[in-house]
Short mmCIF file of C-alpha atoms in Angstrom, two decimals:
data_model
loop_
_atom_site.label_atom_id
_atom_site.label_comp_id
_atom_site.label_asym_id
_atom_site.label_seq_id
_atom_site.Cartn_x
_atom_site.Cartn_y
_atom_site.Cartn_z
CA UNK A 1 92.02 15.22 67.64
CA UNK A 2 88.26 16.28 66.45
CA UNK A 3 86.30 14.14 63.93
CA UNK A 4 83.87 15.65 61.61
CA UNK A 5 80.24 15.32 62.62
CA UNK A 6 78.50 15.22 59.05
CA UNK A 7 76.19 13.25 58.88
CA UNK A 8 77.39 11.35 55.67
CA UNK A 9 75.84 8.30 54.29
CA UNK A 10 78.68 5.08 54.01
CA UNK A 11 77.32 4.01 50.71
CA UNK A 12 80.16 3.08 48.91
CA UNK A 13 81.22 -0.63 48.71
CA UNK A 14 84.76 -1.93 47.43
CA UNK A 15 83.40 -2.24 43.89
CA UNK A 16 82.60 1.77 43.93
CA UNK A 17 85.63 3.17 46.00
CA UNK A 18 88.37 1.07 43.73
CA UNK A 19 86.43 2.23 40.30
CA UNK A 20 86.81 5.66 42.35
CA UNK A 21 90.42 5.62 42.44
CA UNK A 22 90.99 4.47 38.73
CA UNK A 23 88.17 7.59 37.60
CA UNK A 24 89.92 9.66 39.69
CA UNK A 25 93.13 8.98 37.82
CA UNK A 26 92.36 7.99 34.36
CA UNK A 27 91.50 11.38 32.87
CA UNK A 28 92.77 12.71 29.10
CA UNK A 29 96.76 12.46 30.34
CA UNK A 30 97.27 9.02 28.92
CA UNK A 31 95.55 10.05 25.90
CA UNK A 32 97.46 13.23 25.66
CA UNK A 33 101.00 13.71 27.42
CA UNK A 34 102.70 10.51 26.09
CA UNK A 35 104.10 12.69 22.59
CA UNK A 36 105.07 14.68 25.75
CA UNK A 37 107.04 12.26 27.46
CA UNK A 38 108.82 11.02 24.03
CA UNK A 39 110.22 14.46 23.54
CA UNK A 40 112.09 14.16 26.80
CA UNK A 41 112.89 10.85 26.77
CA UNK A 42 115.69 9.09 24.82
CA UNK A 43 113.96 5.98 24.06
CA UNK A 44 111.25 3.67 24.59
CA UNK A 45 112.73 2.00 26.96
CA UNK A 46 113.07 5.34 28.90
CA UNK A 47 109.87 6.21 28.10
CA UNK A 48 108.31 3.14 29.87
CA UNK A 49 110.44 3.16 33.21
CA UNK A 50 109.37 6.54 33.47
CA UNK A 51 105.70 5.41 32.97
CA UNK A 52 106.00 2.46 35.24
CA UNK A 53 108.53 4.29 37.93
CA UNK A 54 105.90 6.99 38.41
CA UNK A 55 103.45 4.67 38.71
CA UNK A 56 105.29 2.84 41.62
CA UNK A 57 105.99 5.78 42.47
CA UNK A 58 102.01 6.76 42.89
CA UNK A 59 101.64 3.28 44.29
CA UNK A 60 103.55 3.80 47.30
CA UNK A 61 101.81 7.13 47.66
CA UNK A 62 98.31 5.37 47.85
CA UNK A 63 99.30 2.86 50.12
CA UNK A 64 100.93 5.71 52.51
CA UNK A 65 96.97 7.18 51.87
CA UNK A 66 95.36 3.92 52.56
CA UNK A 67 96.96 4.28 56.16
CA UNK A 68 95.94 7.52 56.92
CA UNK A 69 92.52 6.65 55.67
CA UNK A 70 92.53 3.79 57.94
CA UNK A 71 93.72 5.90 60.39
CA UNK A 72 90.87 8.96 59.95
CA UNK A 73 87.96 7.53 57.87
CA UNK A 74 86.29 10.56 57.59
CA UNK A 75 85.63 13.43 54.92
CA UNK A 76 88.13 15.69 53.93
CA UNK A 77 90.83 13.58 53.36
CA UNK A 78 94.63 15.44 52.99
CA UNK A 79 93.22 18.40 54.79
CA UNK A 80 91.94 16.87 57.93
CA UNK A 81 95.72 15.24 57.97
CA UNK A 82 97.52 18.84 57.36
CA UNK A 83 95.34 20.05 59.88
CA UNK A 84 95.98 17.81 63.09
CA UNK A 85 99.36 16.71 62.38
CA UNK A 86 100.78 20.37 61.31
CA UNK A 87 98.07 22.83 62.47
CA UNK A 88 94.90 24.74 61.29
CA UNK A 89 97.33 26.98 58.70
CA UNK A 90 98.91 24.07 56.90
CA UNK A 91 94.92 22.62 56.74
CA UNK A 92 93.67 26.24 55.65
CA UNK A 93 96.45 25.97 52.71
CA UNK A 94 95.54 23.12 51.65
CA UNK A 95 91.93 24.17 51.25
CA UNK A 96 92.62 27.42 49.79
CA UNK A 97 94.93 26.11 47.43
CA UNK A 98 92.43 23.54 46.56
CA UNK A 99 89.85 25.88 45.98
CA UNK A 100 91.54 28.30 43.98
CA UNK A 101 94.20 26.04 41.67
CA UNK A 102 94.09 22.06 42.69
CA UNK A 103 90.82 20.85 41.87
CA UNK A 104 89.05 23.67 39.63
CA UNK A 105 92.29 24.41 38.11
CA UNK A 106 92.81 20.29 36.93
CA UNK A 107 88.60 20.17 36.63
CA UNK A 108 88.50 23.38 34.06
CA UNK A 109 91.33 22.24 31.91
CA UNK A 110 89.97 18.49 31.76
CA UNK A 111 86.18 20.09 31.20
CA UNK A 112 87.72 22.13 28.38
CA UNK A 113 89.41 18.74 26.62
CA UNK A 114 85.78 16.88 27.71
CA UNK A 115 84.49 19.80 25.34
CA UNK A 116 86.96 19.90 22.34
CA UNK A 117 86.86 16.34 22.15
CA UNK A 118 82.89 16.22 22.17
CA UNK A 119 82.83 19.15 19.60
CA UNK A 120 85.08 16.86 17.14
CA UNK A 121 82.49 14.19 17.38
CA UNK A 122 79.61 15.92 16.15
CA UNK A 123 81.68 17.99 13.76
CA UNK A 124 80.89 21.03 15.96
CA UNK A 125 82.51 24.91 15.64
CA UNK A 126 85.71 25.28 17.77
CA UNK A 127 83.23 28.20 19.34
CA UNK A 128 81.40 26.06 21.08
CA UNK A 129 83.91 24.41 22.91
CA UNK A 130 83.40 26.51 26.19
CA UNK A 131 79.73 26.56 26.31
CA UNK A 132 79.67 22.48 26.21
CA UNK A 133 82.63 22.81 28.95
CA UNK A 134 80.34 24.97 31.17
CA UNK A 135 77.26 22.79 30.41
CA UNK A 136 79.17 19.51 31.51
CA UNK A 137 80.27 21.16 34.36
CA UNK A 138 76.79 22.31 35.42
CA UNK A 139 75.08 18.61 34.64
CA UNK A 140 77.54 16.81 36.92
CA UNK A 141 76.89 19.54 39.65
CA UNK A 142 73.44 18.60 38.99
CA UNK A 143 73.54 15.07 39.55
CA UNK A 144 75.47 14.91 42.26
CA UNK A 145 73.14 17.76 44.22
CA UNK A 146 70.63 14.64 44.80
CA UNK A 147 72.80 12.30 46.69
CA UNK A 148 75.89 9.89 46.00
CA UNK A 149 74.31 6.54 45.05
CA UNK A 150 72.61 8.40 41.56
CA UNK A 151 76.44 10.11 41.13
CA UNK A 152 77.63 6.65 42.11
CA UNK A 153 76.29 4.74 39.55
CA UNK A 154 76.87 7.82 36.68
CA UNK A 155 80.76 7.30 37.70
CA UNK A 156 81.02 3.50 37.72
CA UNK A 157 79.11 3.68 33.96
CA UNK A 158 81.86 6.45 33.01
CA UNK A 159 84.66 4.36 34.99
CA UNK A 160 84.27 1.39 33.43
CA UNK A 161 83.57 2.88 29.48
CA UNK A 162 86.92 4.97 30.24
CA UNK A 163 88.20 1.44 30.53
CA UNK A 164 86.27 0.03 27.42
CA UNK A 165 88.47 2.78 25.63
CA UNK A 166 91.97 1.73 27.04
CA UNK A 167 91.02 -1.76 26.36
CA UNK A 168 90.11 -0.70 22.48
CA UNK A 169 93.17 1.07 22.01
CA UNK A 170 95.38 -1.57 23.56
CA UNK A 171 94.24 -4.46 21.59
CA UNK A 172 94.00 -2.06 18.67
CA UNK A 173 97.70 -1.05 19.06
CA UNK A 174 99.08 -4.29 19.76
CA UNK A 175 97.27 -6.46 17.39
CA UNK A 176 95.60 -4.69 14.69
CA UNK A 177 97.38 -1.77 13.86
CA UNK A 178 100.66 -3.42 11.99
CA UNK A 179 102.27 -3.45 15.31
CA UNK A 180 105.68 -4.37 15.31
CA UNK A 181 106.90 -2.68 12.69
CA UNK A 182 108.78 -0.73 14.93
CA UNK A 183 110.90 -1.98 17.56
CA UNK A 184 109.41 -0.96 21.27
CA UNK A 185 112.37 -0.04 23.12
CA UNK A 186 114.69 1.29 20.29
CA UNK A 187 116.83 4.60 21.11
CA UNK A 188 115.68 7.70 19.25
CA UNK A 189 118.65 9.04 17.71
CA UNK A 190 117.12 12.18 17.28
CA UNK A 191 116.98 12.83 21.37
CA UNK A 192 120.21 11.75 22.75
CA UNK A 193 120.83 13.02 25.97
CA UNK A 194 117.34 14.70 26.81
CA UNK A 195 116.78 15.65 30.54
CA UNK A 196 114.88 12.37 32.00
CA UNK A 197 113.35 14.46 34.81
CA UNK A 198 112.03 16.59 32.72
CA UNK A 199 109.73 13.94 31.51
CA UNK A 200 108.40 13.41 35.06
CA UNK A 201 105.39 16.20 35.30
CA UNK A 202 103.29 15.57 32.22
CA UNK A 203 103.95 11.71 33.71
CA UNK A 204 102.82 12.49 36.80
CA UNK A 205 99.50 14.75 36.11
CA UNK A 206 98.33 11.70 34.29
CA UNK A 207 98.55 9.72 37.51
CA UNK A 208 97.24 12.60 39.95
CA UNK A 209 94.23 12.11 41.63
CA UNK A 210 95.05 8.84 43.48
CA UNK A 211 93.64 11.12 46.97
CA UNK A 212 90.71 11.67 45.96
CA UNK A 213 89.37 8.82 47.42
CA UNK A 214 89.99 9.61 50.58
CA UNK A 215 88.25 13.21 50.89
CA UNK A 216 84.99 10.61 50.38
CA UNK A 217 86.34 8.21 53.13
CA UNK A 218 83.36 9.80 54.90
CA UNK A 219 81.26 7.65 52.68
CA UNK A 220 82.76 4.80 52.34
CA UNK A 221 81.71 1.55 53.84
CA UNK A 222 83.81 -0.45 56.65
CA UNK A 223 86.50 2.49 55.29
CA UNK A 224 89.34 0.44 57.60
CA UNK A 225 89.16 -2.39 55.10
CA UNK A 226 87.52 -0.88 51.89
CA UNK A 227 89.85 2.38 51.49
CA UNK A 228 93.84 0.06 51.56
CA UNK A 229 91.78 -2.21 49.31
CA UNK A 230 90.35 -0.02 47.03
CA UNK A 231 93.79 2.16 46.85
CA UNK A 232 95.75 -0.80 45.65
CA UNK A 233 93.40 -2.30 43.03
CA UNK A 234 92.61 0.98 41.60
CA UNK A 235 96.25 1.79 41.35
CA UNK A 236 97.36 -1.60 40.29
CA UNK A 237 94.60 -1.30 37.38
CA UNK A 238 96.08 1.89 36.56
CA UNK A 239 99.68 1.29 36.14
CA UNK A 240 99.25 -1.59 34.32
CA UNK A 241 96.67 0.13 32.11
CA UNK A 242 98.98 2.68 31.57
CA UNK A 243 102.31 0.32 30.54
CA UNK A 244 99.66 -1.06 27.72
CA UNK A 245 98.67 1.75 26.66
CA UNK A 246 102.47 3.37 25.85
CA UNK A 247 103.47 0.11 24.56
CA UNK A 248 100.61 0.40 21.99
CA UNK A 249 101.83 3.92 21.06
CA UNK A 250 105.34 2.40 21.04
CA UNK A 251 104.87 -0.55 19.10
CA UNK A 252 102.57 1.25 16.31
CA UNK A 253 104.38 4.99 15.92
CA UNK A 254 108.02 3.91 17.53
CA UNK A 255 109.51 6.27 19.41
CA UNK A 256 109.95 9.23 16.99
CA UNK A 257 106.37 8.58 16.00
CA UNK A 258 104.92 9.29 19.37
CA UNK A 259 107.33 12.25 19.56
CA UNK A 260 105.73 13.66 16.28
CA UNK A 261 101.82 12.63 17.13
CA UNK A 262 100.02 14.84 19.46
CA UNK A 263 97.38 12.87 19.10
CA UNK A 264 98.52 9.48 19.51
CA UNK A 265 95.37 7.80 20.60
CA UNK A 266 93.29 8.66 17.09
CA UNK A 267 96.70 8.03 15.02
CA UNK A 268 96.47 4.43 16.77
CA UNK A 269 93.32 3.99 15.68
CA UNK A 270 92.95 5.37 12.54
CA UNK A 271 95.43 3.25 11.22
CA UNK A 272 92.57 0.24 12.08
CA UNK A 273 89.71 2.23 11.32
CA UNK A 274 90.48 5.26 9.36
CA UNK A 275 88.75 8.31 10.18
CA UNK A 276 85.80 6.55 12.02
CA UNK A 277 88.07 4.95 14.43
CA UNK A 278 89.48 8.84 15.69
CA UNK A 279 85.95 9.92 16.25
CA UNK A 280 85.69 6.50 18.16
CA UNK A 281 88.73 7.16 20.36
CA UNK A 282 87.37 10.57 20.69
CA UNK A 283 84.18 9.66 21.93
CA UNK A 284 86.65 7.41 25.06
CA UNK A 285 88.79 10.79 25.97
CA UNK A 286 85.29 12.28 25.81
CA UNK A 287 83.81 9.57 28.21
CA UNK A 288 87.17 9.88 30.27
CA UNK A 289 87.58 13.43 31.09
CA UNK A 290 83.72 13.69 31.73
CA UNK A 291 84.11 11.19 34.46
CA UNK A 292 87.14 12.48 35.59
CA UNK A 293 85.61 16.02 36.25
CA UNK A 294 82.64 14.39 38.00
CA UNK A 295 84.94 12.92 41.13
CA UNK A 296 87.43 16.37 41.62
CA UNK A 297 83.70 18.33 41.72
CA UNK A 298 82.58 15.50 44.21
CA UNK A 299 85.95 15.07 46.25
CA UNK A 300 86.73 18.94 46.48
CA UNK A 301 83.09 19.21 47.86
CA UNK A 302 83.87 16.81 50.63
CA UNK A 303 86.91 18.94 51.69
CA UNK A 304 85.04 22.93 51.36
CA UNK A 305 82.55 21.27 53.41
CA UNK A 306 84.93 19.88 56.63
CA UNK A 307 86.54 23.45 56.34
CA UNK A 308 83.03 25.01 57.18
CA UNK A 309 82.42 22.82 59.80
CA UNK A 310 85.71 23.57 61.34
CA UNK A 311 84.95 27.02 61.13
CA UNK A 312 87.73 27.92 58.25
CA UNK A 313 85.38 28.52 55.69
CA UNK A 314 82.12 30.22 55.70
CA UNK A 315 79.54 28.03 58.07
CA UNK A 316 76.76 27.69 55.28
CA UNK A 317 78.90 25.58 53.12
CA UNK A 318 79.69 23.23 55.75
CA UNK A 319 76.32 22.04 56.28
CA UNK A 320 74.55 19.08 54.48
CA UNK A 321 71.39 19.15 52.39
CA UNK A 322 69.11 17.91 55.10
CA UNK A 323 67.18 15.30 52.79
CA UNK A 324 70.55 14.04 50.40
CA UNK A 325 73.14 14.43 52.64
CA UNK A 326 75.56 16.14 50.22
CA UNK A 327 77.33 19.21 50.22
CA UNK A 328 75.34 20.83 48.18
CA UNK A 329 76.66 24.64 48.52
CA UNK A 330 80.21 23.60 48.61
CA UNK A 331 80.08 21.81 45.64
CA UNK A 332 78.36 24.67 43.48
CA UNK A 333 80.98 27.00 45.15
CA UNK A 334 83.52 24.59 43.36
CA UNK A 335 81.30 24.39 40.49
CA UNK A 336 81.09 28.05 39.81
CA UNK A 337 85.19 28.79 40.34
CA UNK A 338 86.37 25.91 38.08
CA UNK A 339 83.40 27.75 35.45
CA UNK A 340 85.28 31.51 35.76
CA UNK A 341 88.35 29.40 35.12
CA UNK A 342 86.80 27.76 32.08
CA UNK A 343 85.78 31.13 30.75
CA UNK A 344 88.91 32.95 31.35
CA UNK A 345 91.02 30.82 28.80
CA UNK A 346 93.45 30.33 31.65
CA UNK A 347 93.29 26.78 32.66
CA UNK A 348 96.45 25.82 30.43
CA UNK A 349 98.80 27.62 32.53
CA UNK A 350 96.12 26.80 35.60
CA UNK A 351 97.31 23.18 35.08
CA UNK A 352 100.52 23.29 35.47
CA UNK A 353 99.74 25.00 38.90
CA UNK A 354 97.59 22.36 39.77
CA UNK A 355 99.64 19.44 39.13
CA UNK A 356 102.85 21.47 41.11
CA UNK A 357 100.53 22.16 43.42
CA UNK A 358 99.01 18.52 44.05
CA UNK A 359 101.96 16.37 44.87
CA UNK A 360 103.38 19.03 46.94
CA UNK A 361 100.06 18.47 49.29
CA UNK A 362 100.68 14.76 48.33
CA UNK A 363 103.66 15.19 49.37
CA UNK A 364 102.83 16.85 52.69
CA UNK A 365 100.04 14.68 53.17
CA UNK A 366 102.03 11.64 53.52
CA UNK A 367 104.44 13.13 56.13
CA UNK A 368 101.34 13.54 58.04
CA UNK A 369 102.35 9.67 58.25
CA UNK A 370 105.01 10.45 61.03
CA UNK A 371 103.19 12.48 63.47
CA UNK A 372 99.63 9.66 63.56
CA UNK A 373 102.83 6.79 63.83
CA UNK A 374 104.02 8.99 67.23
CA UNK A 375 100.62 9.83 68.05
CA UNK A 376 98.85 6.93 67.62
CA UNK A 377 100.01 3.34 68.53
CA UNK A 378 97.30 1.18 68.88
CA UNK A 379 96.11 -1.36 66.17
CA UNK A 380 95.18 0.21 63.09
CA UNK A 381 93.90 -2.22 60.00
CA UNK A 382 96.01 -1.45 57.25
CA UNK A 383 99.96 0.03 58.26
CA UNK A 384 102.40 0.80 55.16
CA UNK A 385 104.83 -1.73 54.53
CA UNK A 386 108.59 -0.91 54.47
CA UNK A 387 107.38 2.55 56.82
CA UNK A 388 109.52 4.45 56.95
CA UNK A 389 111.78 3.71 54.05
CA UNK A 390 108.58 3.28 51.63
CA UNK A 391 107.25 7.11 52.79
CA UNK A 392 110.40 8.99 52.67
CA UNK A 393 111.17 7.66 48.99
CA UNK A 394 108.25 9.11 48.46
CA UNK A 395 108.70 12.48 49.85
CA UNK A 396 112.24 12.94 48.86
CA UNK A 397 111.27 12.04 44.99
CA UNK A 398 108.07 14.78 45.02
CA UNK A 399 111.12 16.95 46.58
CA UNK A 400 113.33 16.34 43.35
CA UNK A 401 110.60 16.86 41.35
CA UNK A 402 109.38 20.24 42.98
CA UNK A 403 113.56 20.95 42.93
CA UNK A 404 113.44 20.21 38.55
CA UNK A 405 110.07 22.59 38.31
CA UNK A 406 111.71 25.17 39.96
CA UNK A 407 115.09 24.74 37.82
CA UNK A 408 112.83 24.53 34.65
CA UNK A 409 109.83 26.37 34.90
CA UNK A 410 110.71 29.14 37.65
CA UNK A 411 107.36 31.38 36.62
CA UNK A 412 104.61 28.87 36.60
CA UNK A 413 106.26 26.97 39.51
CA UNK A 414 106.95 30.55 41.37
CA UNK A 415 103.33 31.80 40.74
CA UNK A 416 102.16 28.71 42.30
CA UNK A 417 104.22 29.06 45.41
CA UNK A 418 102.83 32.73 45.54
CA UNK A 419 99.34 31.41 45.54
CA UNK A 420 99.35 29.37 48.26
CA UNK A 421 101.56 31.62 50.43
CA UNK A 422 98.73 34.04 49.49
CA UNK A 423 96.60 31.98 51.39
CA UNK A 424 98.55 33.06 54.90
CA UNK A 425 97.17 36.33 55.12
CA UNK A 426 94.22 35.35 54.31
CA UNK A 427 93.96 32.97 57.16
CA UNK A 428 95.11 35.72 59.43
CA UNK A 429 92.36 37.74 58.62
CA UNK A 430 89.80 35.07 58.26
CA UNK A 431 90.85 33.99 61.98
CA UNK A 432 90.51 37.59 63.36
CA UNK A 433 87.19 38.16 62.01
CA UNK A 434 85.13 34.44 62.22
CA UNK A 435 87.69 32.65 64.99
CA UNK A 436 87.29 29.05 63.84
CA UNK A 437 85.72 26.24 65.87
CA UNK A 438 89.24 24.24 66.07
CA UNK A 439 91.63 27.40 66.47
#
């Protein structure tokens, strides 16, 4: 097995890598898919086991991560996994797919809610929403050209005002907003017999992101200890954040409510503070999918750049700014696609690709588990409790839920396929014409 030779920085302490994980999570979903989730679900009851069973769910997926980043602390995360345990193809995939859908696929649709949200504040024209989507794109590109500690400190601020906003809406929702004048768990008459698993995709886009993390393992300090650590605070914040959060919805709308509201967060808290309190909420989903777009621009960086080194993506954009030690070209190349995205008004249908696309490679990733366990016996720090049962729950759920995509959504979910298969070809003729480092 090869190790990357960047010379990173390991600047990131506990305090950083855990706020990480919740950023990386913690984007506009919880604001925005839970009317999505009442549609399919028959009750609030329902509702909330799917919101707490995905996040176990996730859980168990982060501490199969915290393993592997134990096990390879270095940049580049799920593809330096795909690529030892399964090859140089299932690693190119992974990158291309990345490239093309994952990351700038989830970072242009969350720029473009960053930008509606931001134009409702200041009472701006719907027109404008792309131009501030491009311009927030281009400022976090920005900071982050100049090293991690300045982008570092940018995403704790943003990580822990995302949090400010959950913690507003909760005690708003709970306490101040006449809840319980509707009962929590009630049935919804009005959806009897809805398809549970249909529920499960908006649920679990809101918890994507849980990996990013470790594509920045290369940067993280005493990564053995910090990364397990930081994986299960961070999602252990987020689940229960989460549970609040519906239960606010829940106990201020009811079930049909949040159904009807696809804008649950400003109904919440307009009923406390009338029209002032949904430009306040705004400003949070603001806050929150700013942040959010900052770490997939920083993590996808991390993983163009190990490709280049490798020698499966152009050499240039695996080197390091010499001064900053950042990938600087990779992550304007990452930049600049999730911008065309922006601008071609396809990012909606670009989302649902990306979501399909990134627990499949979660998926994969942790049955990279197997081959390191065969591989590699010595000590390791951290080692997944309940391996292998924990793991294969895992992979067999992602595998009912890829199964349900296909059953319900056979064009998105078939055009995502096609896109990474795409990718095979590709590596053919990449390999023929630059032969990679690590063939």
């Amino acid at each position: 097995m090869t190790s990357p030779v960047a010379d990173y920085q390991r600047s990131l302490r506990l305090r950083d890598a855990a706020l990480v994980v919740i950023g990386g999570i913690i984007g506009g979903g919880i604001f925005l898919n839970p009317y999505i989730v009442a549609q399919r679900t028959e009750s609030g009851l329902a509702l909330l086991l799917m919101w707490i069973g995905a996040g176990v769910l996730t859980l168990i997926g982060a501490l199969c991560y915290a393993e592997l980043g134990a096990r390879r602390p270095h940049a580049g995360g799920s593809y330096v996994y795909l690529r030892e345990a399964f090859g140089p193809l299932a690693g190119f995939l992974f990158g291309w797919t990345m490239l093309l859908v994952i990351y700038s696929g989830s970072t242009a649709a969350v720029a473009t809610i960053f930008a509606k949200y931001a134009a409702s504040v200041f009472d701006l024209p719907t027109a404008t929403a792309a131009p501030l989507a491009v311009g927030a794109l281009v400022l976090v590109a920005g900071i982050n050209l100049f090293g991690l500690k300045f982008g570092t400190h940018m995403q704790n601020l943003f990580t822990l005002l995302k949090l400010l906003a959950v913690a507003v809406l909760v005690v708003c929702g709970l306490f101040l907003a006449g809840a319980g004048s509707t009962p929590v768990l009630a049935q919804d008459p009005a959806r009897q017999h809805v398809g549970f698993m249909s529920a499960s995709l908006p649920v679990l886009f809101a918890y994507s992101g849980f990996t990013y993390l470790n594509n920045l393992a290369g940067e993280v300090r005493e990564p053995q200890r910090t990364l397990p650590r930081a994986l299960t605070l961070g999602m252990t914040g987020v689940i229960v954040a989460y549970a609040l959060v519906n239960i606010a919805y829940l106990a201020v709308l009811g079930h049909d409510g949040l159904a009807a509201s696809q804008t649950p967060a400003a109904d919440v808290m307009d009923k406390v503070f009338g029209s002032a309190g949904a430009k306040l909420i705004a400003v949070g989903i603001a806050i929150s999918t700013f942040g959010f777009c900052n770490i997939t621009l920083v993590a996808g960086a991390r993983v163009l750049q190990v490709m280049g080194e490798d020698g499966l993506f152009f050499a240039s954009v695996g080197r390091l700014h010499p001064r900053h030690h950042t990938p600087n070209l990779a992550l304007l190349l990452l930049t600049g696609w999730s911008i065309v995205l922006v601008l071609s008004g396809s990012y909606g249908q670009l989302l649902d690709y990306a979501t399909f696309g990134d627990w499949l490679a979660c998926a994969v990733g942790v049955a990279t588990l197997f081959w390191y366990r065969r591989r590699q016996r010595g000590e390791v720090s951290f080692r997944v409790p309940g391996y292998p049962l924990l793991p294969l729950i895992f992979i067999a759920t992602i595998g009912l839920v890829v199964v349900q995509s296909l059953r319900t959504s056979l064009v998105n979910t078939g055009i995502g396929l096609a896109i990474m298969a795409a990718g095979i070809p590709v590596y053919l003729v990449w390999r023929r014409l630059f032969r990679p480092a690590h063939p």
